[in-house]
XYZ file of C-alpha atoms in Angstrom:
652
model
C -18.357 -33.642 12.435
C -17.290 -30.129 13.618
C -17.591 -31.302 17.148
C -15.427 -34.376 16.462
C -12.750 -32.254 14.839
C -12.726 -29.928 17.784
C -12.261 -32.776 20.232
C -9.403 -34.240 18.153
C -7.734 -30.786 17.719
C -8.053 -29.772 21.442
C -7.811 -32.937 23.618
C -6.779 -31.141 26.772
C -9.787 -28.785 26.538
C -12.067 -31.793 26.076
C -10.569 -33.541 29.048
C -10.640 -30.391 31.237
C -14.242 -29.743 30.331
C -15.238 -33.321 31.182
C -13.488 -33.181 34.510
C -15.176 -29.852 35.412
C -18.538 -31.408 34.518
C -17.882 -34.407 36.613
C -16.559 -32.425 39.561
C -19.625 -30.077 39.545
C -21.902 -33.121 39.343
C -20.262 -34.807 42.245
C -20.368 -31.557 44.310
C -24.074 -31.087 43.662
C -25.003 -34.648 44.384
C -23.379 -34.514 47.867
C -20.028 -36.082 47.206
C -17.587 -33.127 47.780
C -14.749 -35.393 48.888
C -14.761 -37.304 45.593
C -14.992 -34.076 43.764
C -11.999 -32.699 45.662
C -9.863 -35.782 45.017
C -10.782 -35.898 41.310
C -10.033 -32.225 40.867
C -6.751 -32.500 42.860
C -5.488 -35.458 40.834
C -6.292 -33.899 37.454
C -4.889 -30.416 38.372
C -1.827 -32.167 39.833
C -1.246 -34.019 36.623
C -1.706 -30.856 34.600
C 0.791 -29.099 36.845
C 3.411 -31.764 36.386
C 2.856 -31.600 32.489
C 3.302 -27.851 32.678
C 6.425 -28.022 34.718
C 8.026 -30.361 32.245
C 7.311 -27.731 29.499
C 8.668 -25.016 31.630
C 11.941 -26.933 32.162
C 12.269 -27.441 28.375
C 11.838 -23.725 27.958
C 14.456 -22.817 30.546
C 16.887 -25.205 28.941
C 16.290 -23.373 25.624
C 17.090 -20.148 27.394
C 13.618 -18.731 27.793
C 11.936 -17.729 31.123
C 8.876 -19.807 31.867
C 5.959 -17.485 32.162
C 3.674 -20.422 33.266
C 5.233 -20.254 36.753
C 2.396 -17.869 37.699
C -0.239 -20.261 36.510
C 1.566 -23.187 38.301
C 1.666 -21.168 41.576
C -1.928 -20.159 41.183
C -3.134 -23.781 40.647
C -1.046 -24.940 43.632
C -2.351 -22.125 45.799
C -5.999 -22.680 44.949
C -5.698 -26.393 45.648
C -3.926 -25.696 48.942
C -6.716 -23.481 50.232
C -9.453 -25.689 48.991
C -10.592 -23.680 46.042
C -10.364 -26.664 43.697
C -13.125 -25.409 41.359
C -11.022 -22.244 40.773
C -8.006 -24.461 40.057
C -9.970 -26.316 37.421
C -11.028 -23.093 35.851
C -7.324 -21.953 35.726
C -6.522 -25.232 33.880
C -9.501 -24.785 31.567
C -8.483 -21.149 30.981
C -4.949 -22.232 29.998
C -5.981 -24.942 27.807
C -8.698 -22.746 26.307
C -6.120 -20.225 25.518
C -4.862 -22.774 22.995
C -8.156 -22.675 21.198
C -8.350 -18.851 21.317
C -4.775 -18.629 19.992
C -5.599 -21.197 17.168
C -8.617 -19.321 16.063
C -6.896 -15.924 16.186
C -3.858 -17.348 14.487
C -5.923 -18.745 11.617
C -7.677 -15.410 11.261
C -4.406 -13.625 11.315
C -2.577 -15.951 8.865
C -5.533 -16.230 6.461
C -3.694 -14.456 3.527
C -0.624 -16.670 4.085
C -2.853 -19.758 4.119
C -4.745 -18.717 1.056
C -1.474 -18.818 -0.984
C -0.715 -22.382 0.298
C -4.298 -23.568 -0.280
C -4.233 -22.157 -3.783
C -1.151 -24.084 -4.887
C -1.863 -25.813 -8.257
C -1.670 -29.625 -8.122
C -2.875 -30.821 -11.639
C -1.645 -29.620 -15.063
C -3.442 -30.313 -18.447
C -0.805 -31.488 -20.900
C -1.491 -31.329 -24.603
C -0.154 -34.455 -26.439
C -0.485 -35.005 -30.258
C -1.982 -38.290 -31.200
C -1.427 -40.155 -34.463
C -4.210 -38.370 -36.199
C -2.491 -34.986 -35.566
C -5.066 -33.708 -33.059
C -4.285 -32.795 -29.380
C -5.169 -34.996 -26.553
C -5.418 -33.551 -23.045
C -3.853 -35.518 -20.256
C -3.973 -34.562 -16.581
C -0.801 -35.150 -14.681
C 0.520 -34.067 -11.208
C 2.083 -30.615 -11.585
C 5.448 -31.847 -10.162
C 5.719 -34.164 -13.300
C 5.426 -31.368 -15.903
C 8.581 -31.181 -17.933
C 10.157 -28.093 -19.541
C 8.982 -27.642 -23.138
C 5.613 -29.369 -22.918
C 2.514 -27.572 -24.099
C -0.130 -26.852 -21.331
C -3.834 -26.115 -21.562
C -5.057 -23.644 -18.924
C -8.851 -23.384 -18.913
C -10.880 -20.315 -17.969
C -10.545 -19.244 -14.272
C -7.806 -22.009 -13.654
C -4.496 -21.404 -11.896
C -1.347 -21.466 -14.187
C 0.440 -24.597 -12.877
C 4.020 -23.722 -13.888
C 5.925 -20.790 -15.392
C 5.484 -20.745 -19.195
C 5.525 -18.821 -22.404
C 2.043 -17.846 -23.828
C 1.398 -19.488 -27.139
C -2.203 -18.129 -27.495
C -2.306 -14.706 -29.164
C -3.238 -12.758 -25.985
C -4.997 -13.389 -22.643
C -5.918 -11.697 -19.363
C -4.545 -12.990 -16.102
C -5.322 -12.236 -12.403
C -1.885 -11.890 -10.751
C -3.127 -10.575 -7.419
C -2.036 -13.581 -5.428
C 1.621 -12.904 -6.756
C 1.853 -9.280 -6.764
C -1.062 -7.854 -4.755
C -2.183 -5.925 -7.860
C -6.025 -6.256 -8.142
C -6.347 -5.353 -11.804
C -5.902 -8.149 -14.433
C -2.934 -7.921 -16.722
C -2.837 -8.674 -20.430
C -0.171 -11.001 -21.845
C 0.576 -11.399 -25.551
C 2.030 -14.312 -27.490
C 5.619 -14.959 -26.382
C 5.122 -13.231 -23.041
C 6.083 -15.039 -19.790
C 3.124 -16.155 -17.627
C 3.896 -17.030 -14.005
C 2.517 -19.902 -12.171
C -0.138 -18.837 -9.613
C -1.651 -16.423 -11.987
C -5.399 -17.020 -12.617
C -6.541 -17.286 -16.252
C -9.333 -15.109 -17.472
C -12.434 -16.035 -19.498
C -10.790 -17.932 -22.355
C -8.742 -21.239 -22.614
C -5.057 -20.551 -23.372
C -1.919 -22.569 -24.213
C 1.398 -22.251 -22.645
C 4.808 -23.828 -23.218
C 6.334 -24.791 -19.856
C 9.687 -22.971 -19.258
C 10.357 -24.123 -15.641
C 9.739 -27.164 -13.539
C 7.126 -26.818 -10.791
C 9.706 -26.600 -7.978
C 11.504 -23.753 -9.843
C 8.390 -21.922 -10.869
C 7.239 -18.631 -9.354
C 4.241 -19.775 -7.381
C 6.149 -22.650 -5.749
C 8.938 -20.346 -4.792
C 6.435 -18.026 -3.138
C 4.756 -20.926 -1.481
C 8.074 -22.094 -0.009
C 8.685 -18.558 1.344
C 5.213 -18.410 2.808
C 5.531 -21.806 4.467
C 8.787 -20.788 6.051
C 7.223 -17.609 7.355
C 4.311 -19.493 8.620
C 6.386 -21.982 10.516
C 8.794 -19.445 11.954
C 8.349 -18.389 15.548
C 7.748 -14.741 15.982
C 9.975 -12.952 18.541
C 7.207 -13.287 21.082
C 9.355 -15.346 23.317
C 11.889 -12.513 23.557
C 9.063 -9.951 24.031
C 7.578 -12.250 26.816
C 11.037 -12.555 28.422
C 11.320 -8.800 28.764
C 8.141 -8.766 30.867
C 8.232 -12.175 32.511
C 10.366 -11.590 35.485
C 9.008 -8.111 36.364
C 5.384 -9.312 35.954
C 6.000 -12.415 37.903
C 7.767 -10.476 40.665
C 4.892 -7.893 40.949
C 2.129 -10.593 40.912
C 3.830 -12.541 43.738
C 4.523 -9.449 45.797
C 0.919 -8.303 45.479
C -0.374 -11.747 46.322
C 2.010 -12.133 49.230
C 1.101 -8.637 50.498
C -2.616 -9.358 50.417
C -1.899 -12.656 52.494
C 0.209 -10.734 54.965
C -2.245 -7.976 55.398
C -5.319 -10.118 55.717
C -3.652 -13.139 57.429
C -5.696 -15.313 55.083
C -3.863 -17.650 52.694
C -7.080 -17.813 50.533
C -6.378 -14.119 49.619
C -3.088 -15.093 48.039
C -4.819 -17.526 45.715
C -7.634 -14.978 44.902
C -4.994 -12.435 43.750
C -2.838 -14.883 41.888
C -5.552 -16.418 39.713
C -5.766 -12.906 38.134
C -2.128 -12.946 37.116
C -2.118 -15.733 34.476
C 0.206 -14.864 31.564
C -2.064 -15.480 28.551
C -1.753 -11.892 27.287
C 1.889 -12.309 27.004
C 1.912 -15.945 25.645
C -0.981 -15.501 23.154
C -1.865 -11.955 22.101
C 1.595 -10.994 20.957
C 2.026 -14.083 18.647
C -1.379 -13.360 17.131
C -0.252 -9.749 16.279
C 2.957 -10.974 14.572
C 1.020 -13.550 12.609
C -1.283 -10.758 11.571
C 1.683 -8.721 10.434
C 3.093 -11.571 8.375
C -0.325 -12.072 6.754
C -0.791 -8.295 6.071
C 2.536 -8.079 4.429
C 1.914 -11.140 2.155
C -1.425 -9.588 1.060
C 0.483 -6.477 -0.150
C 3.074 -8.339 -2.055
C 5.780 -8.533 0.718
C 6.938 -11.824 2.096
C 8.578 -11.414 5.488
C 10.321 -14.684 6.295
C 9.953 -14.682 10.072
C 8.412 -12.830 12.925
C 11.815 -11.773 14.192
C 12.275 -9.718 10.935
C 9.164 -7.721 11.883
C 10.751 -6.557 15.052
C 13.872 -5.530 13.173
C 11.875 -3.752 10.472
C 10.181 -1.683 13.131
C 13.492 -0.282 14.393
C 15.419 0.330 11.068
C 17.798 3.240 11.403
C 20.090 2.836 8.344
C 19.287 1.713 4.765
C 21.707 0.818 2.014
C 20.565 0.391 -1.617
C 22.083 -1.381 -4.571
C 21.680 0.806 -7.722
C 20.826 -1.244 -10.875
C 17.368 -2.782 -10.711
C 16.767 -1.361 -7.120
C 16.994 2.415 -7.335
C 16.754 2.210 -11.225
C 14.254 0.455 -13.398
C 16.647 -2.415 -14.023
C 15.861 -2.522 -17.712
C 18.756 -0.464 -19.340
C 18.391 0.084 -23.092
C 21.309 0.526 -25.543
C 21.564 4.094 -26.726
C 24.889 4.075 -28.517
C 27.841 2.038 -29.726
C 31.241 3.729 -29.779
C 33.389 1.506 -31.886
C 37.165 1.606 -31.716
C 39.282 1.738 -34.912
C 39.026 -1.272 -37.227
C 35.701 -2.233 -35.777
C 32.130 -1.501 -36.974
C 29.276 -0.857 -34.474
C 27.424 -3.953 -35.681
C 30.537 -6.114 -35.163
C 31.004 -4.752 -31.630
C 27.264 -5.320 -30.785
C 27.075 -8.784 -32.402
C 30.177 -10.108 -30.493
C 29.116 -8.408 -27.232
C 25.523 -9.630 -27.391
C 26.772 -13.160 -28.241
C 28.970 -13.201 -25.219
C 26.279 -11.643 -23.031
C 24.097 -14.741 -23.632
C 26.169 -16.355 -20.937
C 25.982 -13.453 -18.369
C 23.317 -12.845 -15.690
C 24.183 -9.235 -15.325
C 21.385 -6.707 -15.819
C 23.142 -4.901 -18.673
C 23.439 -8.076 -20.543
C 19.736 -8.269 -21.242
C 19.715 -4.745 -22.791
C 22.613 -5.674 -25.031
C 21.081 -8.868 -26.201
C 17.736 -7.157 -26.800
C 19.286 -4.421 -28.857
C 21.170 -6.984 -31.088
C 17.962 -8.952 -31.764
C 15.974 -5.904 -32.482
C 18.523 -4.995 -35.152
C 18.232 -8.365 -36.799
C 21.683 -9.586 -35.782
C 22.010 -13.366 -35.407
C 23.770 -14.232 -32.189
C 26.579 -16.791 -32.248
C 26.916 -19.653 -29.792
C 29.789 -21.371 -28.058
C 30.792 -24.030 -25.546
C 33.658 -21.846 -24.315
C 32.126 -19.078 -22.104
C 32.481 -18.095 -18.465
C 31.383 -15.260 -16.356
C 33.838 -13.432 -14.070
C 31.541 -12.471 -11.072
C 30.986 -8.728 -10.781
C 33.475 -8.018 -13.613
C 32.308 -9.340 -16.930
C 31.949 -12.259 -19.235
C 34.469 -13.995 -21.600
C 33.516 -16.272 -24.637
C 35.272 -17.648 -27.748
C 33.525 -17.571 -31.142
C 35.253 -19.086 -34.165
C 38.570 -18.630 -32.589
C 38.001 -15.001 -31.598
C 38.170 -14.342 -27.723
C 35.605 -11.797 -26.741
C 35.334 -10.080 -23.362
C 32.743 -7.705 -22.210
C 32.697 -5.985 -18.764
C 33.860 -3.186 -16.486
C 36.601 -0.782 -17.735
C 39.089 -2.084 -15.185
C 38.465 -5.665 -16.166
C 38.752 -4.954 -19.896
C 41.871 -2.721 -19.421
C 43.617 -5.693 -17.809
C 42.919 -7.660 -21.042
C 43.473 -4.878 -23.577
C 46.042 -2.313 -22.799
C 44.706 0.105 -25.363
C 41.366 0.401 -23.539
C 40.137 3.933 -23.354
C 37.541 5.180 -20.971
C 34.454 6.898 -22.397
C 32.654 9.931 -21.095
C 29.157 9.305 -19.921
C 26.083 11.427 -19.647
C 23.935 11.570 -16.496
C 22.256 8.201 -15.967
C 24.239 6.308 -18.518
C 26.296 3.118 -18.033
C 28.883 1.526 -20.176
C 30.011 -1.900 -21.102
C 33.573 -2.248 -22.500
C 34.445 -4.795 -25.156
C 37.702 -6.460 -26.108
C 38.365 -8.822 -28.888
C 41.522 -10.881 -29.073
C 43.316 -8.602 -26.544
C 42.401 -5.349 -28.352
C 39.962 -2.745 -27.315
C 36.932 -3.020 -29.653
C 34.534 -0.355 -28.320
C 32.015 0.682 -25.705
C 28.300 0.061 -25.421
C 26.423 2.928 -23.878
C 23.281 2.033 -21.965
C 20.870 4.183 -20.046
C 18.954 2.930 -17.021
C 16.698 5.566 -15.436
C 15.985 5.955 -11.750
C 12.589 4.560 -10.695
C 9.939 7.255 -10.606
C 9.260 6.330 -6.965
C 12.880 6.100 -5.709
C 13.247 9.701 -4.647
C 9.937 9.748 -2.805
C 10.768 6.509 -1.012
C 14.239 7.870 0.079
C 12.526 11.091 1.287
C 9.927 9.134 3.282
C 12.631 6.983 4.958
C 14.500 10.192 6.050
C 11.345 11.725 7.382
C 10.403 8.605 9.368
C 13.387 7.775 11.514
C 15.977 6.452 9.102
C 19.194 8.437 9.905
C 21.447 7.146 7.162
C 20.840 6.197 3.534
C 23.650 5.007 1.270
C 24.198 3.571 -2.139
C 26.434 0.405 -2.489
C 27.020 -0.533 -6.146
C 29.509 -2.172 -8.376
C 28.926 0.381 -11.077
C 31.363 3.266 -11.974
C 31.417 6.201 -9.692
C 30.109 8.776 -12.283
C 26.978 6.810 -13.054
C 26.296 5.862 -9.442
C 26.587 9.503 -8.202
C 24.317 10.728 -11.108
C 21.542 8.254 -9.994
C 22.190 9.128 -6.345
C 21.685 12.827 -6.987
C 18.399 12.090 -8.707
C 17.000 10.062 -5.811
C 18.368 12.174 -2.927
C 21.208 9.946 -1.615
C 24.439 11.708 -0.728
C 26.518 8.712 0.536
C 27.767 6.780 -2.514
C 30.128 3.796 -2.518
C 30.839 2.773 -6.086
C 32.801 0.166 -7.989
C 32.495 -2.370 -5.013
C 32.973 -5.990 -5.109
C 30.538 -8.233 -3.122
C 33.098 -8.746 -0.273
C 33.562 -4.981 0.064
C 29.754 -4.477 0.189
C 29.495 -7.070 2.954
C 32.284 -5.437 5.003
C 30.718 -1.969 4.607
C 27.226 -3.111 5.504
C 28.504 -4.909 8.647
C 30.234 -1.643 9.704
C 27.335 0.667 9.105
C 25.717 2.472 11.993
C 23.299 3.287 13.490
C 21.769 -0.160 13.445
C 19.669 -2.079 12.621
C 20.754 -1.829 8.861
C 18.490 -2.814 5.980
C 20.100 -3.642 2.605
C 17.964 -3.554 -0.563
C 19.191 -5.379 -3.628
C 18.040 -7.549 -6.512
C 20.972 -9.334 -8.166
C 22.724 -12.566 -7.529
C 25.826 -10.664 -6.504
C 23.688 -8.907 -3.828
C 23.082 -12.180 -1.947
C 26.116 -11.979 0.350
C 25.397 -8.411 1.478
C 21.643 -9.199 1.924
C 22.593 -12.147 4.225
C 25.093 -10.061 6.132
C 22.718 -7.136 6.825
C 20.338 -7.033 9.843
C 17.453 -7.033 7.364
C 18.113 -8.064 3.677
C 15.348 -7.133 1.169
C 15.390 -8.766 -2.217
C 13.779 -6.267 -4.654
C 11.870 -7.919 -7.535
C 13.578 -11.275 -6.754
C 10.113 -12.905 -6.549
C 11.454 -15.698 -4.423
C 13.478 -17.376 -7.407
C 16.901 -15.996 -7.129
C 19.927 -16.279 -4.917
C 19.082 -12.865 -3.542
C 15.592 -14.025 -2.706
C 17.034 -17.011 -0.881
C 19.481 -14.910 1.146
C 17.067 -12.100 1.913
C 14.864 -11.729 5.053
C 12.136 -9.932 3.083
C 11.242 -10.653 -0.588
C 9.294 -7.918 -2.611
C 7.018 -9.649 -5.098
C 5.866 -6.376 -6.773
C 8.248 -4.409 -8.979
C 7.961 -1.214 -6.951
C 10.256 0.366 -4.352
C 7.233 1.619 -2.462
C 6.870 -1.773 -0.918
C 9.920 -0.898 1.206
C 7.793 1.714 2.853
C 4.930 -0.846 3.257
C 7.367 -3.324 4.926
C 8.723 -0.875 7.472
C 5.254 0.521 8.210
C 3.884 -2.974 8.745
C 6.794 -3.880 11.012
C 6.273 -0.784 13.124
C 2.400 -1.152 13.288
C 2.665 -4.851 14.177
C 5.202 -4.260 16.902
C 3.207 -1.391 18.288
C 0.036 -3.557 18.387
C 1.870 -6.466 19.957
C 3.377 -4.238 22.730
C -0.015 -2.550 23.333
C -1.781 -5.901 23.592
C 0.781 -6.938 26.246
C 0.337 -3.713 28.230
C -3.394 -4.043 28.069
C -3.176 -7.527 29.495
C -0.637 -6.472 32.144
C -2.590 -3.320 33.090
C -5.938 -5.128 33.537
C -4.336 -7.959 35.382
C -2.464 -5.548 37.851
C -5.699 -3.567 38.306
C -7.699 -6.543 39.060
C -5.079 -7.974 41.408
C -5.261 -4.777 43.396
C -8.915 -5.035 43.640
C -8.686 -8.642 44.663
C -6.337 -7.774 47.382
C -9.338 -6.348 49.248
C -11.044 -9.746 49.066
C -14.071 -8.603 46.976
C -13.281 -11.034 44.055
C -13.582 -14.771 44.946
C -11.094 -17.136 43.424
C -13.674 -18.721 40.925
C -14.853 -15.245 39.863
C -11.252 -14.077 39.412
C -10.372 -17.050 37.327
C -13.275 -16.380 35.004
C -12.558 -12.669 34.892
C -9.029 -13.335 33.744
C -10.422 -15.238 30.739
C -12.084 -11.958 29.699
C -8.768 -10.178 29.963
C -7.321 -12.719 27.604
C -10.125 -12.348 25.134
C -9.675 -8.496 25.162
C -6.023 -8.664 24.492
C -6.432 -11.240 21.680
C -9.079 -9.083 19.920
C -6.812 -6.089 20.219
C -3.880 -8.108 18.714
C -5.984 -8.724 15.558
C -5.682 -5.004 14.866
C -2.352 -5.920 13.216
C -4.472 -6.867 10.197
C -5.999 -3.343 9.967
C -4.715 0.132 9.487
C -3.918 2.099 6.353
C -0.270 2.070 5.084
C 1.153 5.429 3.992
C 0.832 6.381 0.301
C 3.925 7.601 -1.523
C 3.258 10.688 -3.718
C 5.248 10.913 -6.868
C 5.955 14.105 -8.803
C 2.854 14.837 -10.966
C 0.894 12.105 -9.195
C -2.423 13.678 -8.324
C -4.124 10.883 -6.404
C -1.021 10.238 -4.188
C -0.471 6.535 -5.169
C 2.795 5.424 -6.498
C 3.141 3.527 -9.775
C 5.979 1.381 -10.920
C 6.484 3.346 -14.144
C 5.915 6.807 -15.366
C 5.710 8.439 -18.810
C 8.987 10.062 -20.126
C 9.183 13.734 -19.603
C 10.548 15.894 -22.438
C 14.289 16.072 -22.196
C 14.491 13.192 -19.659
C 17.021 10.436 -20.205
C 14.090 8.151 -21.054
C 12.840 10.401 -23.761
C 16.397 10.818 -25.116
C 16.997 7.071 -24.959
C 13.805 6.176 -27.009
C 14.697 8.761 -29.680
C 18.290 7.447 -30.007
C 17.523 3.673 -30.026
C 14.799 4.126 -32.700
C 17.333 5.639 -35.137
C 18.058 3.465 -38.229
C 21.742 3.002 -37.342
C 23.858 3.074 -34.226
C 25.995 6.072 -33.569
C 29.671 5.400 -34.202
C 30.953 8.135 -31.793
């Protein structure tokens, strides 16, 4: 069965091997003329087929490196070395098998994600007797709200909320984190996670197509199908390598007066190191990144990552933890803190801004029952408006609220704090103060970037200037652009230099600037947001240290690809110089070149190895970065917890 699959997968290799066997048989049986004609006809057909492919490449704007192989095959036929010409054909077609093997080895972590995609879901349906019946249905038929049974060691089919009291899940395929995580009742469980040792029940919260794992699979499939920038890399070397090879072969012919010498030199100049080794390296880089929780959408992005010179960060959810907690309500005259919080939280149900979650969470924790409405709209990057029982509520930035309520007064903020302003029926109602701390790894990541070739680091944020500069000081960024709208971010990112420019963000409003940057990185988007769709790189792990991993993998992969190319070129040129003396027959030269190909491909697989740098955090003894850290006495985190846990909100 394995032999049959190989024959079907590589028909050209099968045909070439058969022709070589027949030609050798005819040669040994005393029929050299028939052997010559068969070899000439087969190689001639292969040359014609190769030329068609070369023309297509040229029409697409790529230099055809196969010109060397074509000239070598024509030359060997012309001087009667038809066995050597068949070996060149076999070598080129055999390169396909080598590339396929090495490619499958390099992309194994990408393929593992695709192969692990859940296909069946166990749906619990109550029968007339009140007991639950289990029905297996295709995962793409699961509807939101149904209850699912996930058995031990099974993959969670769709995103859902845990109904069982608690359970352990292996999320390594999603985040790269090897340790199991514990989820409690009511917690979200992402599709693709592997259940632990006990059966659990989930309530589906998303359709299969919208769930976490399928979003990652879509990203991986796109990365797997994308072509690495190997064609561009090959183009850089194609003309010089072709010229040098032809000059050496022509010189050998001229000095010896023997046209056979031309063929003997040229069979050692086949371009497999350029055409195969570099793509294998880039596939290895894509696979290496996926294993560490970073999805790089194309091989071209790897080359850009390797040369990043400027980095721009969004603030909230990128440089900060993205989970702001309410620390104080400062109510205006004629309003109580609970009134302001209730109305603001009710309106924020209809907002996707990161501050909205903290406001809603604070209201629910205080037992406030949120109101609902059919009249609500979000004003992108500014705030949200809603009408409750005839009262028009607006929550948002100070400038936006000031335009609705002339009596709005700005409030003074402490370091690391942010504010949401509230207006009710055209009157200023108060201010909600929230605190969102810088990620513990942010300063170390910014420092690593500066120490490793990134010349410019900036913050681009829609937040107010005081809050933005406070966070920037904490993480070591001097250049701050605050209170920016998405079009302004796009314009600034396009004008940044030196290039290439990387933009790191996480929100829906970051999508335009991520798409406009040379490399857009969606931080924590997990492939399911507009930012994830627009980005070139998607970070699946909630840690900024993966930015360092992405850049290091890009540089390591490009270095391996270029080294593999130079190894191939160096060995080929060295062997061609030796062949100019006539000591390497054409058949031996063709076989030797296959060893050169193998050496370069094996080296290209080094893209899968190598240890990425470890980011050391303050107080982190073992040198590894974690996504969270305990609050230090006197820090904003410690202060926030103390104030939020107080029985009543400060009126201020």
